[in-house]
XYZ file of C-alpha atoms in Angstrom:
708
model
C -15.603 24.999 4.283
C -14.660 27.886 6.530
C -18.343 28.546 7.199
C -18.974 24.900 8.031
C -16.003 24.821 10.383
C -17.462 27.721 12.359
C -20.792 25.973 13.024
C -19.866 24.351 16.399
C -19.250 27.854 17.812
C -22.822 29.006 17.164
C -24.904 30.206 20.102
C -27.437 27.419 19.648
C -25.348 24.987 17.663
C -22.924 24.474 20.559
C -25.675 22.847 22.634
C -26.795 20.712 19.710
C -23.210 19.546 19.188
C -22.869 18.617 22.849
C -26.116 16.661 22.784
C -25.214 14.788 19.601
C -21.810 13.830 20.961
C -23.268 12.548 24.205
C -25.758 10.464 22.223
C -22.949 9.161 20.013
C -20.880 8.100 23.007
C -23.866 6.379 24.632
C -24.530 4.390 21.458
C -20.944 3.546 20.534
C -19.357 3.395 23.993
C -20.237 -0.279 24.662
C -18.618 -1.295 21.368
C -15.300 0.340 22.274
C -14.772 -2.099 25.132
C -15.053 -5.053 22.751
C -12.139 -4.083 20.518
C -9.533 -6.228 22.281
C -11.845 -9.241 22.117
C -11.327 -9.511 18.329
C -7.552 -9.090 18.169
C -5.641 -11.784 16.276
C -2.069 -12.490 17.341
C -1.450 -15.908 15.799
C 1.337 -15.304 13.274
C -0.333 -17.305 10.524
C -3.265 -14.878 10.638
C -0.854 -12.089 9.634
C -0.039 -13.794 6.339
C -2.204 -13.506 3.223
C -4.047 -16.565 1.917
C -1.582 -16.734 -0.970
C 1.438 -17.335 1.294
C 2.873 -20.848 0.990
C 2.898 -21.507 4.724
C -0.728 -20.349 4.982
C -1.783 -22.796 2.275
C 0.046 -25.578 4.105
C -1.927 -24.838 7.273
C -5.231 -25.094 5.403
C -4.308 -28.311 3.579
C -2.778 -29.927 6.649
C -6.002 -29.555 8.593
C -7.714 -31.699 5.962
C -5.298 -34.557 6.654
C -4.783 -34.646 10.438
C -7.304 -34.442 13.248
C -5.556 -31.619 15.040
C -4.931 -27.955 14.368
C -1.651 -26.374 13.339
C -0.951 -25.430 16.955
C 1.395 -27.816 18.740
C 2.664 -27.790 22.326
C 5.838 -29.536 23.468
C 6.235 -30.802 27.047
C 9.843 -31.099 28.254
C 11.145 -32.794 31.408
C 14.778 -32.086 32.310
C 17.043 -33.297 35.100
C 20.661 -32.155 34.918
C 21.924 -35.354 36.565
C 19.914 -37.559 34.202
C 16.226 -38.494 34.129
C 15.194 -41.381 36.361
C 12.692 -44.198 35.774
C 10.348 -42.308 38.112
C 10.667 -39.223 35.919
C 9.747 -41.222 32.829
C 6.828 -42.851 34.636
C 5.585 -39.406 35.615
C 5.845 -38.198 32.028
C 3.946 -41.283 30.833
C 1.156 -40.632 33.373
C 0.907 -36.988 32.348
C 0.719 -37.989 28.687
C -2.097 -40.452 29.322
C -4.090 -37.742 31.088
C -3.540 -35.338 28.222
C -4.511 -37.913 25.579
C -8.013 -37.988 27.007
C -8.314 -34.211 26.598
C -6.520 -33.595 23.317
C -5.910 -35.424 20.050
C -4.421 -38.906 20.343
C -2.058 -38.450 17.433
C 0.800 -36.053 16.840
C 0.910 -35.227 13.134
C -0.457 -38.653 12.257
C 2.012 -40.531 14.484
C 1.303 -42.069 17.909
C 2.357 -39.798 20.747
C 5.155 -41.222 22.841
C 7.682 -39.978 25.351
C 11.124 -39.630 23.772
C 14.367 -39.673 25.733
C 17.328 -37.515 24.731
C 20.605 -39.164 23.734
C 22.353 -37.768 26.786
C 19.622 -39.183 29.037
C 18.912 -35.818 30.683
C 15.568 -34.881 29.137
C 12.211 -36.246 28.006
C 9.816 -34.733 25.501
C 6.477 -35.340 23.815
C 4.248 -33.215 21.636
C 0.546 -32.422 21.941
C -1.342 -31.291 18.850
C -4.257 -29.079 19.822
C -7.789 -29.705 18.541
C -9.098 -27.775 15.533
C -10.397 -24.322 16.376
C -12.460 -21.605 14.769
C -10.615 -19.292 12.386
C -9.520 -16.188 14.239
C -9.758 -17.938 17.611
C -6.424 -19.760 17.428
C -4.880 -17.567 20.088
C -7.591 -18.043 22.700
C -7.667 -21.783 22.000
C -3.892 -22.053 22.417
C -3.934 -20.040 25.636
C -6.670 -22.184 27.191
C -5.104 -25.464 26.045
C -1.606 -24.604 27.250
C -3.016 -23.481 30.590
C -4.684 -26.899 30.956
C -1.529 -28.750 29.901
C 0.549 -26.849 32.445
C -1.992 -27.548 35.155
C -1.736 -31.263 34.327
C 2.046 -31.537 34.171
C 2.987 -29.127 36.954
C 6.402 -27.495 37.153
C 8.463 -30.398 38.502
C 10.396 -30.434 41.765
C 13.270 -32.222 43.528
C 15.671 -31.382 40.703
C 13.233 -32.098 37.872
C 12.106 -29.196 35.694
C 8.967 -29.356 33.562
C 8.229 -26.814 30.846
C 5.501 -26.492 28.227
C 6.596 -24.824 25.014
C 6.358 -25.295 21.281
C 4.548 -22.881 18.949
C 1.347 -23.151 21.005
C 3.276 -22.422 24.196
C 4.913 -19.333 22.678
C 1.567 -17.996 21.479
C -0.028 -18.697 24.856
C 2.765 -16.866 26.682
C 2.404 -13.897 24.353
C -1.313 -13.647 24.994
C -0.837 -14.152 28.719
C 1.562 -11.206 28.785
C -1.130 -9.079 27.086
C -3.682 -9.609 29.866
C -4.776 -6.317 31.384
C -2.569 -4.310 29.023
C -5.527 -2.570 27.385
C -6.418 -0.922 30.681
C -2.800 -0.201 31.615
C -1.990 1.345 28.239
C -5.093 3.512 28.409
C -4.336 4.686 31.957
C -0.688 5.344 31.118
C -1.619 7.315 28.009
C -4.242 9.361 29.840
C -1.798 10.018 32.669
C 0.960 11.186 30.320
C -1.382 13.501 28.425
C -2.880 14.887 31.644
C 0.520 15.714 33.156
C 1.757 17.385 29.977
C -1.416 19.432 29.572
C -1.096 20.620 33.164
C 2.496 21.669 32.534
C 1.643 23.378 29.245
C -1.434 25.310 30.393
C -0.669 25.730 34.103
C -4.393 26.021 34.655
C -6.429 23.953 37.126
C -9.341 23.642 34.695
C -8.286 24.119 31.075
C -6.330 20.854 30.794
C -9.453 18.831 31.597
C -11.347 20.055 28.526
C -9.045 18.675 25.798
C -8.365 15.555 27.857
C -12.082 14.797 28.177
C -12.642 15.552 24.505
C -9.838 13.350 23.222
C -11.034 10.576 25.534
C -14.491 10.687 23.962
C -12.921 10.786 20.502
C -10.843 7.717 21.347
C -13.974 5.864 22.507
C -15.672 6.604 19.204
C -12.572 5.524 17.260
C -12.292 2.184 19.047
C -15.996 1.526 18.557
C -15.781 2.259 14.831
C -12.750 -0.023 14.413
C -14.616 -2.804 16.206
C -17.666 -2.318 13.989
C -15.509 -2.537 10.856
C -13.322 -5.434 11.986
C -15.702 -7.710 13.915
C -16.691 -9.641 10.787
C -13.115 -10.009 9.571
C -12.997 -7.112 7.116
C -9.585 -6.120 8.526
C -7.116 -7.836 10.832
C -6.739 -6.198 14.240
C -3.638 -7.205 16.193
C -2.930 -6.266 19.777
C -0.201 -3.934 18.546
C -2.544 -2.116 16.153
C -5.124 -1.785 18.934
C -2.537 -0.206 21.247
C -1.324 2.065 18.444
C -4.924 3.173 17.931
C -5.081 4.315 21.560
C -1.787 6.230 21.626
C -2.258 7.693 18.142
C -5.756 8.972 18.915
C -4.706 10.559 22.198
C -1.458 11.946 20.775
C -2.887 13.371 17.551
C -6.070 14.600 19.234
C -4.130 16.447 21.920
C -1.932 18.023 19.253
C -4.978 19.327 17.391
C -6.362 20.661 20.663
C -3.142 22.534 21.425
C -3.175 24.206 18.015
C -6.850 25.143 18.157
C -6.715 26.449 21.730
C -3.607 28.503 20.945
C -5.422 30.198 18.081
C -8.602 30.611 20.154
C -6.585 32.343 22.861
C -5.280 34.803 20.268
C -8.744 35.474 18.891
C -10.230 36.065 22.365
C -7.987 39.115 22.610
C -9.302 40.386 19.285
C -13.021 39.627 19.746
C -15.247 40.665 22.609
C -17.719 37.867 21.841
C -16.247 34.443 22.557
C -18.483 32.857 19.905
C -16.968 35.092 17.259
C -13.499 34.383 18.624
C -14.009 30.639 18.271
C -15.435 31.038 14.775
C -12.338 32.964 13.773
C -10.093 30.361 15.392
C -11.840 27.558 13.537
C -11.749 29.400 10.230
C -8.048 30.173 10.596
C -6.647 26.996 12.149
C -9.255 24.407 11.192
C -8.163 23.880 7.575
C -4.515 23.489 8.641
C -5.520 20.901 11.235
C -7.657 19.111 8.651
C -4.820 19.124 6.143
C -2.339 17.710 8.632
C -4.784 14.988 9.668
C -5.427 14.181 6.018
C -1.683 13.876 5.436
C -1.256 11.452 8.334
C -4.319 9.506 7.217
C -3.105 9.312 3.633
C 0.301 8.088 4.782
C -1.291 5.382 6.907
C -3.627 4.314 4.113
C -0.577 3.520 2.006
C -0.289 0.420 4.198
C -3.214 -0.985 2.229
C -0.638 -1.736 -0.461
C 1.088 -4.145 1.946
C 0.781 -7.910 1.572
C 0.716 -8.832 5.259
C -2.769 -8.515 6.716
C -1.272 -7.184 9.971
C 0.323 -4.283 8.080
C -2.634 -3.824 5.756
C -5.111 -3.617 8.670
C -3.069 -0.959 10.466
C -3.803 1.516 7.657
C -7.576 1.876 8.115
C -7.243 1.432 11.879
C -4.888 4.399 12.101
C -7.052 6.426 9.727
C -10.141 5.842 11.875
C -8.204 6.920 14.960
C -6.941 10.132 13.366
C -10.374 10.910 11.903
C -12.058 10.395 15.286
C -9.534 12.680 16.971
C -10.018 15.314 14.274
C -13.809 15.178 14.541
C -13.695 15.514 18.319
C -11.286 18.435 18.258
C -12.997 20.436 15.513
C -16.579 19.804 16.630
C -16.873 18.870 20.301
C -13.917 20.830 21.709
C -15.019 24.213 20.237
C -18.520 23.719 21.595
C -17.242 22.892 25.080
C -14.836 25.835 25.169
C -17.522 28.288 24.087
C -19.992 26.872 26.611
C -17.464 27.214 29.435
C -16.397 30.752 28.535
C -13.202 32.683 29.136
C -12.863 31.700 32.777
C -11.657 28.218 31.729
C -8.246 29.817 31.006
C -7.867 31.011 34.617
C -5.528 32.274 35.917
C -4.161 33.546 32.557
C -7.505 34.700 31.136
C -7.154 36.290 27.652
C -9.231 39.465 27.975
C -10.509 41.413 25.012
C -8.009 44.050 23.931
C -5.106 42.642 25.934
C -1.695 42.220 24.348
C -1.167 38.875 22.638
C 2.084 37.069 23.312
C 2.839 35.814 19.848
C 6.509 35.266 20.491
C 8.850 34.129 23.208
C 12.397 35.127 23.951
C 13.641 31.562 23.354
C 12.090 31.100 19.922
C 12.989 34.610 18.883
C 16.637 33.807 19.611
C 16.438 30.495 17.754
C 14.886 32.209 14.746
C 17.559 34.907 14.736
C 20.406 32.380 14.932
C 18.934 30.349 12.083
C 18.363 33.350 9.843
C 21.786 34.946 10.451
C 23.803 31.950 9.232
C 21.356 29.714 7.387
C 23.740 27.772 5.140
C 26.191 26.916 7.877
C 23.284 25.992 10.145
C 21.606 23.546 7.789
C 24.860 22.006 6.613
C 26.024 21.299 10.173
C 22.583 20.056 11.209
C 22.199 17.795 8.182
C 25.704 16.418 8.679
C 24.906 15.648 12.304
C 21.755 13.750 11.313
C 23.688 11.774 8.710
C 26.253 10.813 11.348
C 23.466 9.687 13.688
C 22.043 7.516 10.926
C 25.321 5.592 10.826
C 23.851 3.127 13.290
C 21.868 1.679 10.388
C 25.078 0.031 9.194
C 24.932 -2.377 12.151
C 21.176 -2.954 12.124
C 20.151 -6.608 12.149
C 16.488 -7.288 11.335
C 16.573 -11.028 12.146
C 14.991 -10.925 15.603
C 14.388 -14.525 16.677
C 11.104 -15.522 18.238
C 12.971 -16.593 21.381
C 14.359 -13.058 21.734
C 11.016 -11.349 21.151
C 10.025 -11.167 24.834
C 11.153 -8.605 27.389
C 11.361 -11.453 29.925
C 11.915 -15.175 29.259
C 8.603 -17.007 29.597
C 8.188 -20.728 30.163
C 7.843 -21.555 26.478
C 11.289 -20.123 25.728
C 12.788 -22.080 28.647
C 11.231 -25.208 27.110
C 12.790 -24.393 23.748
C 16.188 -23.816 25.348
C 15.955 -27.189 27.131
C 15.101 -28.987 23.879
C 18.007 -27.254 22.157
C 20.343 -28.521 24.880
C 19.346 -32.164 24.576
C 17.659 -32.881 21.234
C 18.197 -32.235 17.549
C 17.905 -28.482 16.867
C 15.018 -28.902 14.447
C 12.921 -31.048 16.792
C 11.293 -27.941 18.246
C 10.206 -26.722 14.788
C 9.466 -29.510 12.298
C 8.626 -28.471 8.753
C 5.428 -29.698 7.100
C 5.498 -30.756 3.455
C 2.161 -31.140 1.682
C 1.985 -32.856 -1.717
C -0.226 -34.882 -4.013
C -0.550 -38.406 -2.655
C 0.435 -40.120 -5.900
C 3.712 -38.177 -5.924
C 4.417 -38.537 -2.190
C 7.338 -40.960 -2.674
C 9.091 -38.680 -5.164
C 8.564 -35.685 -2.892
C 9.873 -37.683 0.061
C 13.026 -38.536 -1.882
C 13.518 -34.866 -2.750
C 13.069 -33.935 0.902
C 15.556 -36.513 2.168
C 18.062 -35.431 -0.445
C 18.044 -31.835 0.739
C 21.175 -30.833 2.706
C 20.253 -29.847 6.239
C 17.360 -32.313 6.593
C 17.940 -34.579 9.596
C 14.916 -36.825 9.081
C 11.676 -37.002 7.127
C 8.719 -39.243 7.904
C 5.361 -39.673 6.129
C 2.573 -38.615 8.478
C -0.546 -39.708 6.719
C -2.655 -38.892 3.713
C -6.286 -38.231 2.929
C -8.320 -37.232 -0.116
C -5.311 -37.422 -2.380
C -3.092 -35.176 -0.226
C -0.075 -36.403 1.733
C 1.780 -34.916 4.702
C 5.467 -35.360 5.475
C 7.052 -34.232 8.757
C 10.612 -32.955 8.315
C 13.175 -32.357 11.051
C 16.054 -30.043 10.200
C 19.521 -30.001 11.760
C 19.520 -26.220 12.185
C 18.509 -24.051 15.132
C 15.070 -22.373 14.941
C 14.957 -18.915 13.295
C 18.613 -19.129 12.315
C 19.988 -18.112 8.935
C 20.930 -21.736 8.385
C 17.374 -22.910 8.991
C 15.991 -20.339 6.552
C 18.485 -21.424 3.885
C 17.459 -25.050 4.315
C 13.756 -24.186 4.131
C 14.237 -22.176 0.934
C 16.345 -24.958 -0.592
C 13.712 -27.482 0.472
C 10.993 -25.467 -1.248
C 12.992 -25.280 -4.472
C 13.557 -29.043 -4.502
C 9.981 -30.131 -3.771
C 8.545 -27.514 -6.144
C 10.647 -29.112 -8.881
C 8.911 -32.510 -8.530
C 6.614 -32.737 -11.602
C 2.948 -33.004 -10.642
C 3.769 -33.006 -6.945
C 2.204 -29.620 -6.171
C 4.370 -29.718 -3.057
C 4.368 -26.940 -0.472
C 6.559 -26.375 2.597
C 5.146 -24.893 5.799
C 5.347 -25.201 9.554
C 6.012 -22.701 12.314
C 9.528 -21.782 11.179
C 8.305 -21.364 7.596
C 5.571 -19.044 8.879
C 8.161 -16.894 10.673
C 10.361 -16.865 7.569
C 7.440 -15.864 5.338
C 6.577 -13.074 7.775
C 10.103 -11.678 7.656
C 10.284 -11.914 3.864
C 6.849 -10.309 3.489
C 7.878 -7.411 5.730
C 10.841 -6.741 3.447
C 8.641 -6.882 0.348
C 6.004 -4.671 1.982
C 8.668 -2.067 2.745
C 9.760 -2.042 -0.904
C 6.197 -1.291 -2.003
C 4.821 0.896 0.790
C 7.762 3.240 1.440
C 7.938 4.670 -2.103
C 4.145 4.886 -2.123
C 4.127 6.894 1.109
C 6.769 9.286 -0.225
C 4.876 9.799 -3.481
C 1.491 10.378 -1.826
C 2.825 12.848 0.743
C 4.887 14.623 -1.914
C 1.745 15.151 -4.002
C -0.218 16.376 -0.967
C 2.497 18.852 -0.010
C 2.704 20.066 -3.595
C -1.036 20.752 -3.652
C -1.008 22.450 -0.248
C 2.023 24.673 -0.820
C 1.506 24.994 -4.583
C 5.215 24.518 -5.075
C 7.743 21.892 -6.136
C 10.883 22.842 -4.238
C 9.356 23.067 -0.754
C 7.712 19.597 -0.850
C 10.943 17.984 -2.031
C 12.931 19.730 0.701
C 10.427 18.774 3.399
C 10.328 15.132 2.304
C 14.126 14.983 2.288
C 14.397 16.409 5.807
C 11.851 13.963 7.187
C 13.604 10.996 5.583
C 16.948 12.100 7.063
C 15.254 12.492 10.433
C 13.838 8.958 10.166
C 17.241 7.519 9.275
C 18.848 9.300 12.234
C 16.162 8.098 14.643
C 16.451 4.490 13.479
C 20.255 4.659 13.481
C 20.453 5.959 17.048
C 17.776 3.514 18.177
C 19.714 0.590 16.716
C 22.748 1.508 18.807
C 20.586 1.954 21.913
C 18.859 -1.379 21.387
C 22.173 -3.202 21.034
C 24.234 -1.367 23.627
C 21.741 -0.325 26.293
C 18.696 -2.568 26.022
C 20.631 -5.690 25.057
C 18.341 -6.597 22.154
C 20.213 -8.841 19.699
C 18.265 -7.534 16.688
C 15.250 -5.512 15.603
C 12.011 -7.004 14.361
C 11.675 -7.254 10.587
C 8.520 -5.129 10.653
C 10.123 -2.224 12.543
C 11.654 -0.252 9.621
C 8.366 -0.123 7.696
C 6.132 0.752 10.647
C 8.564 3.349 11.994
C 8.919 4.914 8.554
C 5.183 5.270 7.981
C 4.569 6.884 11.359
C 7.617 9.133 11.420
C 7.264 10.407 7.861
C 3.524 11.016 8.167
C 3.780 12.659 11.589
C 6.948 14.579 10.714
C 5.327 16.110 7.650
C 2.314 16.856 9.832
C 4.298 19.347 11.925
C 6.013 20.791 8.886
C 2.610 21.668 7.472
C 1.863 23.888 10.477
C 5.272 25.531 10.361
C 5.468 26.049 6.605
C 1.884 27.222 6.439
C 2.659 30.051 8.856
C 5.982 30.813 7.157
C 4.235 30.998 3.797
C 1.692 33.421 5.232
C 4.376 35.638 6.721
C 6.615 35.342 3.629
C 3.821 36.695 1.451
C 3.801 39.827 3.629
C 7.426 40.284 4.662
C 9.565 38.118 2.387
C 10.956 34.635 2.998
C 13.716 35.551 5.466
C 11.537 37.681 7.740
C 8.598 35.331 7.167
C 10.662 32.414 8.427
C 11.748 34.328 11.525
C 8.220 35.410 12.334
C 6.686 32.013 11.511
C 9.136 30.090 13.687
C 8.810 32.564 16.533
C 5.016 32.397 16.567
C 4.618 28.633 16.099
C 7.685 27.385 17.975
C 6.110 27.011 21.394
C 2.823 25.377 20.449
C 4.281 22.978 17.855
C 7.047 21.956 20.234
C 4.472 21.270 22.927
C 2.493 19.195 20.436
C 5.604 17.210 19.506
C 6.410 16.463 23.137
C 2.862 15.234 23.737
C 2.883 12.948 20.708
C 6.332 11.564 21.532
C 5.280 10.892 25.115
C 2.157 9.004 24.056
C 4.128 6.730 21.722
C 6.708 6.218 24.472
C 3.952 4.425 26.403
C 4.558 1.462 24.077
C 8.012 0.967 25.636
C 6.471 -0.440 28.826
C 4.842 -3.331 26.930
C 6.184 -6.912 27.114
C 7.268 -7.590 23.506
C 10.522 -6.354 22.001
C 8.860 -5.166 18.772
C 6.476 -2.929 20.712
C 9.303 -1.492 22.802
C 11.398 -0.844 19.703
C 8.538 0.800 17.809
C 7.582 3.049 20.711
C 11.197 4.120 21.250
C 11.966 4.807 17.577
C 8.785 6.817 16.956
C 9.149 8.815 20.180
C 12.814 9.589 19.454
C 12.051 10.425 15.834
C 9.294 12.844 16.790
C 11.607 14.591 19.258
C 14.379 14.846 16.657
C 11.910 16.255 14.177
C 10.449 18.679 16.719
C 13.648 20.115 18.161
C 16.120 19.766 15.291
C 14.459 19.259 11.925
C 11.434 21.500 12.302
C 13.119 24.085 14.563
C 16.515 24.375 12.858
C 16.983 22.437 9.627
C 13.792 23.402 7.780
C 13.914 27.127 8.712
C 17.608 27.334 7.766
C 16.963 25.707 4.392
C 14.016 28.011 3.810
C 16.064 31.139 4.518
C 18.973 29.910 2.412
C 16.807 29.005 -0.570
C 14.780 32.192 -0.071
C 12.143 32.681 -2.771
C 13.391 29.585 -4.652
C 11.750 27.559 -1.853
C 8.349 28.432 -3.326
C 9.140 27.690 -6.976
C 7.170 27.767 -9.238
C 4.415 29.615 -7.346
C 3.952 33.379 -7.624
C 5.722 33.836 -4.318
C 8.931 32.539 -5.919
C 8.898 35.598 -8.188
C 8.631 38.037 -5.280
C 11.476 40.615 -5.184
C 14.286 40.052 -2.744
C 13.539 40.856 0.892
C 13.404 44.578 1.582
C 11.486 44.468 4.843
C 8.262 45.788 3.328
C 5.013 43.909 2.935
C 4.560 42.215 -0.423
C 1.759 40.496 -2.308
C 0.026 37.664 -0.607
C 0.985 35.210 -3.341
C -1.064 32.336 -4.650
C -0.127 29.735 -2.087
C -2.062 29.337 1.132
C -3.326 32.885 0.572
C -4.416 35.593 2.939
C -3.952 33.245 5.836
C -1.852 30.141 5.330
C -3.527 28.315 8.171
C -6.885 29.047 6.627
C -6.063 27.406 3.325
C -3.394 24.784 4.049
C-alpha cells in the first residue's frame, strides 16, 4: 500500500495522473451540474413504501382523479367578506377548474364561507404527476394558481397554501441555492487557506484540487441516483458540497504539512512527496474510511432521506480522498518548491515541528492530567444540560426562516375555520366495509366530521376533518387513536394517511432510525478504532469523549435556538444527523492525534509521547477543524430551520472537539491512564516513563501515521 500511495509522485507518473484527472473531469463534469435536477423534497418521498401514509397515497390515487397534492386558496377581509369578494372567488375558481381537476377528493369544489363571515376558502387538487416529480409539479401548479387569483387589494388578502403551497414555497426558496452554497463554500475555504498558508500561490492548489474532487463526487452521485437507486434531497446535495470541500481541505492540510517536513529532509522533491504519502497517506485513508463507515450506517435507517445520505456522503468523502492522495501530490510535485513562497522549505533547513502555544498547552495538560480531564469533562456535561429542554416537535409552519405565503394562508384558515380543515385525514378501506369504518371514524374523539369521498375497484375513501391544530400533539394523538380504531374493523383493511399523517410518520420514523443507527455507528467506529490502535481502552475512551462532545454541542445549540434564534423546537431528524456527522468527524481528528501520540509513546513513553504528539499535530489539526466547521456553517445561511440547525450544531460540535476534546480532554486522559490507555497491546506493558526511547510496540508501528 505504501508503494502504491507513492505512485503519483513519480517523475513520469505525475504527468499521467494530471492527464487522467483532466480527462475524468471532462467526462464527468457535465453530470455534476445535473445533480440538483433529481432532488426529491416531497415529504412522502422520504418515507419507505411500507409506511401507512405512503400506502394511503398510492391507494388514494386509484380512487380519485387528482394527486395527493392539494392547494388551498384563502380570501380574508378583517371587516367581513363582501358579495363582491365572493363573486371574485367564484370567478377565480371557475378559471382554475378548467386547468385542474374538477373535483376535490371526490366532492364538487365550492367556495366555503367561514362562520364569522371574514374569510372564504376552496381547495384545488392537483393533477396526477410522475413519481419523483411531485415537487416540480406542485411548484408549477401553485405558481399558476397564484397568477390566477392575485394577491387581493383594497383590504382583501388572498393567499394560496395547503400542502402543495408549502411544498411550492420550499422549492421556491431553494432556487439558486446550489450556486450560492458552492460560492460560499469556496469563498470560506479560500479565505481560510490564505490565512493558514500566508502564501499568494499555495492556497490555490488545494482549492483547485478539492473543487475538481467535488465535481467528480457530484457526478458520481447523479449517476447512481438518476434512476432512483437512492433518494437525493436538497439537504443531502448541499451536505455533499460542504462535506467534500471540508474533508478534502482537511486531507490537503495534513498532506501538505507532512510534505513540507519531508522537503527539508529530501533534496529531491519527488522523494519528499513519496515519503509524505507513505507516512501520512494511510492515516488520511483510515480517517476517511472511518467517516465513510459512520455515514454508511445510515443505510440501516428506514427513511429513504436518511438512508440515501449514507452513500451520498461516502461518495463525497471518497472523491475528496482520491483527489487529495492522487491529484494533489502530482500538482505539488509538478509545481516544485517555489509554490510555498515566501516560506520555502529548503533542503536541510530546520523544521518547525512545534509552536510555543501548543507546547504550553501540552505542558499544562501533562502536569495536572487528572484535574484537567475532570474539570473539562464536567464542563462538557454542564453544557449538555440544554438537552433537558430540547423539543423535537418542530411544526411545518415553523420550519421556514421567513414566513412564506403558504404559512400565511394556513394562519388565516386557523383564524376562521375548523383547525383540521387545513389538513384533512384520508382513510382508505375495503368498499364492502366502508360503513363500518365510517362509524369507527365518527366515533373517534377529536374527529369533527367525516364524509365518504368515493370508491373504485373495491376501495373506498373517507375524508376526515379533525378538531385539532395541524402538527400539534393533540392532532397526533387523534391520528394514532383513529388508526387503532379503524385497524380494529374486521376485514376493513383500513389505513389512515394525509399530509398530517405523513408528517407524523416522518417524526416517528426519525426516532426509530435514531434508535437503530446510533448504536450501529458507535459499534462500527469502536471496532475500527480497536483495529487501528490494536487496543481496547483507547477506543472506548475516544468514543466516550466524542459522545460527550456531541451532547454538549446539541445542548448548547438547543439553548441558542430557543433563546437567540427564536426557534420553538428542533427538527425530529436533527439529533440523528448531528450525531452521525459529529461522531464520525470527531473520531476522524482523534485518529490523527492518537496515531502520532502512539508513535511518540512507543519511543518516549505515554506522557512524553502525548506532549510531543500534541505539540506537533496541534496546529495542523486545529486548522483542519476550523476549515471543516466553517464549511458546515455555510448551511446556516439557508432558508429552512432544519438546515440552519444542522449547520450550527455540526460547526459548534467540530469546534468543541477541536479546541477542547482533542486538545485538552483526550491528551489529559491519555497521560492519566498512561500505559493502560493501550491495553492490551504490547505498548501497555512498556515500563513506566523514564525519558528514554522504548520499543516501538505492536500498534501503528514504526510510524503511526504510516499504519493507522
